[in-house]
Short mmCIF file of C-alpha atoms in Angstrom, two decimals:
data_model
loop_
_atom_site.label_atom_id
_atom_site.label_comp_id
_atom_site.label_asym_id
_atom_site.label_seq_id
_atom_site.Cartn_x
_atom_site.Cartn_y
_atom_site.Cartn_z
CA MET G 1 117.75 130.98 103.89
CA THR G 2 120.13 129.18 105.90
CA ALA G 3 118.25 127.53 108.74
CA PRO G 4 114.56 126.00 108.73
CA ARG G 5 111.80 127.37 110.96
CA ILE G 6 111.42 125.85 114.27
CA GLU G 7 107.56 124.56 114.45
CA SER G 8 105.94 122.63 117.04
CA LEU G 9 104.89 119.14 116.98
CA PRO G 10 101.26 117.77 116.80
CA ASP G 11 100.14 115.87 119.77
CA GLY G 12 99.65 112.09 119.54
CA LEU G 13 102.66 111.31 116.93
CA ALA G 14 103.55 107.56 118.12
CA ASN G 15 104.58 106.22 114.53
CA LEU G 16 105.13 107.54 111.16
CA ALA G 17 101.19 106.88 110.01
CA ASP G 18 100.40 109.54 112.40
CA PHE G 19 101.69 112.50 110.69
CA GLU G 20 99.59 111.69 107.52
CA SER G 21 96.35 113.25 108.60
CA HIS G 22 98.29 116.33 110.03
CA ALA G 23 99.96 116.52 106.62
CA LYS G 24 96.71 116.32 104.52
CA ALA G 25 95.22 119.14 106.27
CA ARG G 26 98.21 121.65 105.43
CA VAL G 27 99.01 120.40 101.73
CA ASP G 28 97.17 121.23 98.62
CA ALA G 29 94.94 118.84 97.24
CA ALA G 30 96.75 118.64 93.85
CA ALA G 31 100.06 118.17 95.64
CA TRP G 32 98.71 115.82 97.66
CA ALA G 33 97.70 113.66 94.97
CA TYR G 34 101.21 114.08 93.31
CA LEU G 35 102.71 112.61 96.50
CA ASN G 36 100.53 110.20 97.29
CA GLY G 37 99.28 108.75 94.06
CA GLY G 38 100.82 105.77 92.07
CA ALA G 39 100.65 104.57 88.48
CA ALA G 40 97.54 103.23 87.22
CA ASP G 41 95.13 100.98 89.40
CA GLU G 42 97.95 101.84 92.18
CA ILE G 43 98.39 97.99 92.48
CA THR G 44 102.34 98.03 93.13
CA LEU G 45 101.71 101.12 95.46
CA ARG G 46 99.73 98.98 97.64
CA ALA G 47 101.65 95.85 97.36
CA ASN G 48 104.58 97.67 98.63
CA ARG G 49 103.26 98.15 101.73
CA ALA G 50 101.60 94.92 102.05
CA ALA G 51 104.82 92.80 101.37
CA TRP G 52 106.54 94.12 104.29
CA GLY G 53 103.61 93.37 106.72
CA ALA G 54 103.20 89.71 105.21
CA ILE G 55 106.77 88.91 106.17
CA LYS G 56 107.10 87.12 109.65
CA LEU G 57 109.74 87.38 112.07
CA GLN G 58 111.24 84.47 114.02
CA PRO G 59 113.10 85.73 117.00
CA ARG G 60 115.70 84.20 119.40
CA VAL G 61 115.46 84.57 122.94
CA LEU G 62 117.85 84.54 125.97
CA ARG G 63 120.64 86.09 123.97
CA ASP G 64 123.24 88.60 125.46
CA LEU G 65 122.43 91.75 123.68
CA SER G 66 124.43 94.09 125.80
CA ASN G 67 126.50 96.66 124.05
CA GLY G 68 124.43 96.04 120.93
CA HIS G 69 123.94 98.73 118.27
CA THR G 70 122.51 99.53 114.74
CA ARG G 71 125.74 100.55 112.95
CA VAL G 72 126.30 99.30 109.48
CA THR G 73 129.10 99.93 106.72
CA LEU G 74 128.03 101.54 103.41
CA LEU G 75 130.46 102.40 100.58
CA GLY G 76 133.41 101.97 102.98
CA ARG G 77 131.89 104.20 105.54
CA GLU G 78 130.52 103.19 108.91
CA LEU G 79 126.98 104.73 109.51
CA ARG G 80 125.16 105.13 112.80
CA HIS G 81 122.19 103.45 111.39
CA PRO G 82 120.98 102.08 107.90
CA ILE G 83 118.23 104.84 107.17
CA LEU G 84 118.59 107.21 104.48
CA LEU G 85 115.92 109.88 102.98
CA ALA G 86 114.84 109.06 99.41
CA PRO G 87 114.90 111.56 96.67
CA ILE G 88 111.64 113.24 96.54
CA ALA G 89 111.04 116.19 94.09
CA TYR G 90 109.90 119.69 94.71
CA GLN G 91 109.70 119.49 98.50
CA ARG G 92 108.45 122.96 98.46
CA LEU G 93 105.20 121.95 97.41
CA PHE G 94 104.67 120.52 101.17
CA HIS G 95 106.41 123.12 102.94
CA THR G 96 108.44 126.32 102.67
CA ASP G 97 111.54 125.17 103.74
CA GLY G 98 111.45 122.06 101.39
CA GLU G 99 114.61 120.24 101.20
CA LEU G 100 116.53 122.67 103.38
CA ALA G 101 114.60 121.35 106.18
CA ILE G 102 115.10 117.50 105.67
CA ALA G 103 118.70 118.33 105.26
CA HIS G 104 118.99 119.43 108.84
CA ALA G 105 116.73 116.95 110.05
CA ALA G 106 118.97 114.24 108.46
CA ALA G 107 122.00 115.52 110.11
CA ALA G 108 120.69 115.83 113.44
CA GLN G 109 119.36 112.30 113.32
CA GLU G 110 122.67 110.86 111.82
CA ALA G 111 120.73 109.79 108.69
CA GLY G 112 121.65 109.79 105.06
CA LEU G 113 119.98 112.00 102.45
CA VAL G 114 119.77 111.35 98.61
CA LEU G 115 118.95 114.80 97.00
CA SER G 116 116.51 114.65 94.08
CA ALA G 117 117.80 116.37 90.93
CA GLN G 118 114.58 117.96 91.02
CA SER G 119 115.12 119.44 94.19
CA SER G 120 113.24 122.91 94.71
CA ILE G 121 116.12 124.41 97.03
CA ASP G 122 119.82 124.77 95.70
CA MET G 123 121.78 121.82 96.08
CA ALA G 124 124.77 123.84 98.12
CA ALA G 125 122.32 124.87 100.59
CA VAL G 126 120.97 121.59 101.25
CA ALA G 127 124.54 120.07 101.48
CA ALA G 128 125.55 122.54 104.03
CA PRO G 129 124.23 121.18 107.15
CA MET G 130 124.94 117.71 106.12
CA LEU G 131 128.63 118.40 105.61
CA ALA G 132 128.97 120.71 108.53
CA ASP G 133 128.08 117.46 110.67
CA ALA G 134 130.58 114.84 111.00
CA THR G 135 128.19 112.39 112.52
CA ALA G 136 125.27 113.04 109.73
CA GLY G 137 124.96 110.02 107.01
CA PRO G 138 126.00 109.91 103.50
CA LEU G 139 125.31 112.84 101.26
CA TRP G 140 124.13 111.72 97.61
CA PHE G 141 122.79 113.14 94.52
CA GLN G 142 120.00 111.67 92.50
CA LEU G 143 120.05 111.95 88.53
CA TYR G 144 117.75 111.74 85.53
CA TRP G 145 119.58 111.46 82.21
CA ARG G 146 118.89 115.04 80.43
CA GLY G 147 119.94 113.96 77.01
CA ASP G 148 122.67 116.63 76.69
CA ARG G 149 126.13 115.81 77.65
CA ASP G 150 127.43 119.09 78.04
CA PHE G 151 124.71 120.05 80.39
CA MET G 152 125.24 116.78 82.21
CA ARG G 153 129.11 117.24 82.51
CA ALA G 154 128.63 120.79 84.00
CA LEU G 155 126.03 119.22 86.32
CA LEU G 156 128.32 116.43 87.49
CA GLN G 157 131.36 119.00 87.88
CA ARG G 158 129.04 121.00 90.42
CA ILE G 159 127.83 117.95 92.30
CA GLU G 160 131.19 116.72 93.13
CA ALA G 161 132.56 120.31 93.76
CA THR G 162 129.76 120.82 96.05
CA GLY G 163 130.67 117.73 98.29
CA TYR G 164 127.95 114.97 97.28
CA GLN G 165 129.60 111.70 97.87
CA ALA G 166 127.92 109.68 95.42
CA LEU G 167 125.65 109.72 92.42
CA VAL G 168 122.21 107.82 92.05
CA LEU G 169 120.88 107.49 88.52
CA THR G 170 117.21 106.70 88.31
CA VAL G 171 116.88 104.10 85.28
CA ASP G 172 113.15 103.05 85.59
CA ALA G 173 111.50 106.19 84.91
CA PRO G 174 112.36 107.66 81.21
CA VAL G 175 108.80 108.82 81.19
CA HIS G 176 106.04 109.42 83.69
CA GLY G 177 103.83 106.57 84.55
CA ALA G 178 100.14 107.01 84.05
CA ARG G 179 99.30 108.44 87.34
CA ASP G 180 95.46 108.93 87.50
CA ARG G 181 95.08 110.83 90.69
CA GLU G 182 97.36 113.51 89.15
CA ARG G 183 95.41 113.49 85.84
CA ARG G 184 92.13 113.50 87.47
CA ILE G 185 92.92 116.82 89.64
CA GLY G 186 95.02 118.59 86.79
CA PHE G 187 98.30 118.67 88.94
CA GLN G 188 100.84 121.38 87.87
CA LEU G 189 103.71 122.86 89.30
CA PRO G 190 103.13 126.34 90.82
CA ASP G 191 105.08 129.33 88.97
CA ASP G 192 107.44 129.72 92.21
CA ILE G 193 108.48 126.14 92.69
CA ARG G 194 110.93 124.71 89.95
CA ALA G 195 113.99 122.39 89.68
CA VAL G 196 116.37 125.16 90.62
CA ASN G 197 119.47 122.81 90.18
CA LEU G 198 118.77 122.10 86.47
CA GLY G 199 117.99 125.52 85.31
CA GLY G 200 117.15 126.30 81.35
CA VAL G 201 114.18 125.16 79.31
CA LYS G 202 114.18 121.54 77.99
CA LYS G 203 114.52 121.49 74.37
CA PRO G 204 111.43 121.07 72.40
CA LEU G 205 110.70 117.52 70.65
CA ASN G 206 110.53 118.97 67.03
CA LEU G 207 108.38 116.08 65.93
CA GLN G 208 107.51 115.23 62.23
CA PRO G 209 103.83 114.56 61.33
CA GLY G 210 102.91 111.14 62.49
CA GLN G 211 105.83 110.54 64.88
CA SER G 212 105.23 109.46 68.43
CA ALA G 213 106.15 111.94 71.10
CA LEU G 214 107.34 109.08 73.20
CA PHE G 215 108.97 106.81 70.93
CA ASP G 216 110.49 109.25 68.61
CA GLY G 217 110.58 112.21 70.84
CA LEU G 218 111.48 111.39 74.44
CA MET G 219 113.01 107.89 74.17
CA PRO G 220 115.79 108.83 71.79
CA ARG G 221 117.08 111.17 74.83
CA ALA G 222 116.75 108.50 77.27
CA ALA G 223 119.95 106.69 79.07
CA THR G 224 121.06 103.73 77.75
CA TRP G 225 123.97 101.47 78.68
CA ARG G 226 126.22 103.93 76.81
CA GLU G 227 125.33 106.69 79.06
CA ILE G 228 126.13 104.41 81.99
CA ASP G 229 129.84 104.16 80.68
CA TRP G 230 129.99 107.73 79.95
CA LEU G 231 128.95 108.72 83.53
CA ARG G 232 131.69 106.36 84.80
CA ALA G 233 134.03 107.96 82.90
CA GLU G 234 132.96 111.73 83.64
CA SER G 235 132.76 111.48 87.26
CA ARG G 236 135.02 110.09 90.14
CA LEU G 237 132.09 109.52 92.38
CA PRO G 238 130.49 106.07 93.13
CA LEU G 239 127.47 105.48 90.79
CA LEU G 240 124.37 103.68 92.11
CA LEU G 241 121.48 102.64 89.89
CA LYS G 242 117.96 103.26 91.18
CA GLY G 243 115.12 100.96 89.76
CA VAL G 244 116.82 97.97 88.36
CA THR G 245 114.53 95.23 89.17
CA HIS G 246 116.01 92.36 86.73
CA ALA G 247 119.07 90.10 87.61
CA ASP G 248 120.25 90.24 84.28
CA ASP G 249 120.23 94.16 84.07
CA ALA G 250 121.91 94.27 87.33
CA ARG G 251 124.79 91.77 86.17
CA GLU G 252 125.49 94.07 83.46
CA ALA G 253 125.54 97.21 85.27
CA LEU G 254 128.01 95.50 87.57
CA ALA G 255 130.18 94.40 84.63
CA ARG G 256 130.27 98.16 83.74
CA GLY G 257 131.63 99.35 86.73
CA VAL G 258 128.41 100.41 88.76
CA THR G 259 128.99 100.47 92.43
CA GLY G 260 125.68 99.45 93.89
CA PHE G 261 122.04 99.42 93.62
CA ILE G 262 118.72 100.99 95.00
CA VAL G 263 116.03 98.18 94.66
CA SER G 264 113.08 100.35 93.68
CA ASN G 265 109.65 100.29 91.71
CA HIS G 266 109.31 104.06 92.01
CA GLY G 267 106.87 104.15 94.97
CA GLY G 268 104.50 102.43 92.41
CA ARG G 269 104.57 105.67 90.45
CA THR G 270 105.80 104.36 87.22
CA LEU G 271 104.83 100.70 85.93
CA ASP G 272 101.93 99.61 87.63
CA THR G 273 102.06 95.63 88.81
CA LEU G 274 105.69 95.58 89.37
CA PRO G 275 106.30 93.09 92.22
CA PRO G 276 106.72 95.00 95.65
CA THR G 277 110.48 95.49 96.64
CA ALA G 278 110.29 92.97 99.35
CA GLU G 279 109.94 90.36 96.69
CA LEU G 280 112.48 92.12 94.26
CA LEU G 281 115.13 92.27 96.86
CA PRO G 282 116.06 88.70 97.52
CA PRO G 283 116.94 87.26 93.78
CA LEU G 284 119.07 90.75 93.32
CA ARG G 285 121.10 89.94 96.31
CA THR G 286 121.37 86.14 95.23
CA ALA G 287 122.56 87.46 91.74
CA LEU G 288 124.97 90.05 92.88
CA GLY G 289 126.61 88.03 95.73
CA PRO G 290 127.12 89.34 99.28
CA ASN G 291 129.43 92.28 98.54
CA VAL G 292 127.75 94.57 96.33
CA PRO G 293 125.73 97.77 97.99
CA LEU G 294 122.10 97.08 97.86
CA LEU G 295 119.53 99.70 99.22
CA VAL G 296 115.84 99.22 99.07
CA ASP G 297 113.05 101.41 99.07
CA GLY G 298 109.09 101.02 98.75
CA GLY G 299 106.77 100.77 101.81
CA ILE G 300 109.26 101.25 104.64
CA ARG G 301 106.96 102.28 107.59
CA ARG G 302 107.99 100.48 110.57
CA GLY G 303 111.44 99.55 112.37
CA THR G 304 110.28 95.72 111.72
CA ASP G 305 110.26 96.50 107.87
CA VAL G 306 113.96 97.97 108.46
CA LEU G 307 114.95 94.91 109.87
CA LYS G 308 113.14 92.50 107.62
CA ALA G 309 114.85 94.43 104.67
CA MET G 310 118.30 93.68 106.16
CA ALA G 311 117.27 89.92 106.93
CA LEU G 312 116.50 89.93 103.29
CA GLY G 313 120.05 91.14 102.16
CA ALA G 314 119.86 95.04 102.05
CA ASN G 315 122.77 97.04 103.31
CA ALA G 316 120.31 100.05 104.02
CA VAL G 317 116.82 101.18 103.36
CA LEU G 318 115.41 104.39 102.09
CA LEU G 319 112.27 106.39 103.57
CA GLY G 320 110.03 108.09 101.09
CA ARG G 321 106.62 109.46 101.50
CA PRO G 322 106.29 109.36 105.37
CA TYR G 323 109.13 111.78 105.88
CA VAL G 324 107.46 114.19 103.52
CA HIS G 325 104.14 113.66 105.57
CA ALA G 326 106.22 114.53 108.60
CA LEU G 327 108.00 117.62 106.63
CA ALA G 328 104.21 118.81 105.72
CA ALA G 329 103.02 118.31 109.34
CA SER G 330 105.80 120.30 111.29
CA GLY G 331 108.83 120.92 108.94
CA ALA G 332 112.46 119.85 110.05
CA LEU G 333 111.46 119.05 113.57
CA GLY G 334 108.70 116.55 112.05
CA VAL G 335 111.10 114.92 109.86
CA ALA G 336 113.44 114.53 112.83
CA HIS G 337 111.06 113.22 115.06
CA ALA G 338 109.99 110.70 112.29
CA LEU G 339 113.44 109.43 111.80
CA ARG G 340 114.06 109.09 115.52
CA LEU G 341 110.77 107.25 115.98
CA LEU G 342 111.91 104.73 113.10
CA ARG G 343 115.23 104.55 114.77
CA ASP G 344 113.65 103.69 118.08
CA GLU G 345 111.44 101.19 116.49
CA LEU G 346 114.49 99.27 114.74
CA GLU G 347 116.39 98.97 118.12
CA ILE G 348 113.00 97.65 119.64
CA ALA G 349 112.49 95.00 116.87
CA MET G 350 116.21 94.02 117.20
CA ALA G 351 116.15 93.69 121.15
CA LEU G 352 112.87 91.76 120.59
CA SER G 353 114.25 89.37 117.74
CA GLY G 354 117.50 88.53 119.43
CA CYS G 355 119.92 90.66 117.25
CA LYS G 356 122.76 92.42 119.04
CA THR G 357 123.79 93.93 115.66
CA LEU G 358 122.32 94.09 112.08
CA ALA G 359 124.97 91.44 110.82
CA ASP G 360 122.55 88.87 112.99
CA ALA G 361 119.72 89.71 110.73
CA GLY G 362 119.81 87.21 108.30
CA PRO G 363 117.34 84.46 106.59
CA ALA G 364 117.12 82.66 109.88
CA LEU G 365 115.41 85.72 111.39
CA LEU G 366 112.48 85.20 109.20
CA TRP G 367 109.77 82.72 109.22
CA PRO G 368 110.05 80.31 106.31
CA GLY G 369 107.86 82.04 103.42
CA PRO G 370 107.77 83.55 100.20
CA PHE G 371 110.34 86.22 100.61
CA SER G 372 112.88 84.57 102.92
CA SER G 373 115.57 83.75 100.26
CA PRO G 374 119.39 83.38 101.36
CA ARG G 375 121.54 86.59 100.98
#
């Protein structure tokens, strides 16, 4: 399969939230729980969205905004806008075209794409439409540490040879969170959907009587600072860490040669009661200084959210669940339309706030409040 199916868009799509009901009607209930559920009581899941809404803008007026634009620079490359698609696993759960569809949509809308290691479509097929379009945004590959350096070395070589431009290591999920929605409904992957780029079978834990499957089985295989050093030595690609929330960890990573960070609480899917990403972003920017690439995900739904993230110190944002709702609703065309809606909303928000460029979106744009820390 080299091209996604072309489907019609449902009527009445005015914003990203409008895709959700159409998606729910087309997705299996267990897969829906997997996508939309969070950890435990889903406090962080709800807080992510609420936090962006709680931030208030303080616009300026009567400015000359002619020739304004949404361009940003990220990892030395100029992008048409600061919106990327976040890594989400097993997208064929939600549409037959899966990750192939989102790659075509991202390329069409000049957006970046971070492909999940647990993609259900081959990494080369996903990369092809992105690499074929010079206006497409960056193409990055997200990793989980697998505990087998020979396997990881071969995977890194393939990622680089295929044309991916950066690595994103997720560090906040060495084990799954306690996702009650999934457990209640008994979610399991269908037999025909798997992480095609990982292959093979996971090694058994081989536990002794009385040992913990988590602490004696899984955690010895989890990444530590040693693995960060190893990844830096094994790959020439820039390395970003996704899920760092503590300033001390960010400083340690920076000292070890990490290029940048994605401020994330895994969409509320790992440890519940973590702060929302809108609250996590400003102190990390303060700790890292103005020049370290810093992206944010979690709860982004509106162009005003994107503008607020930039004002809080982000260099770009990642869109998560809403683009999968768009995928489920109408495939590649749905994702492209969702991206276009968000881009249009960002331009409107900039114009109404007096921002000619995103460099104008600083702390002064925000009404004084709990999240309006300086860069």
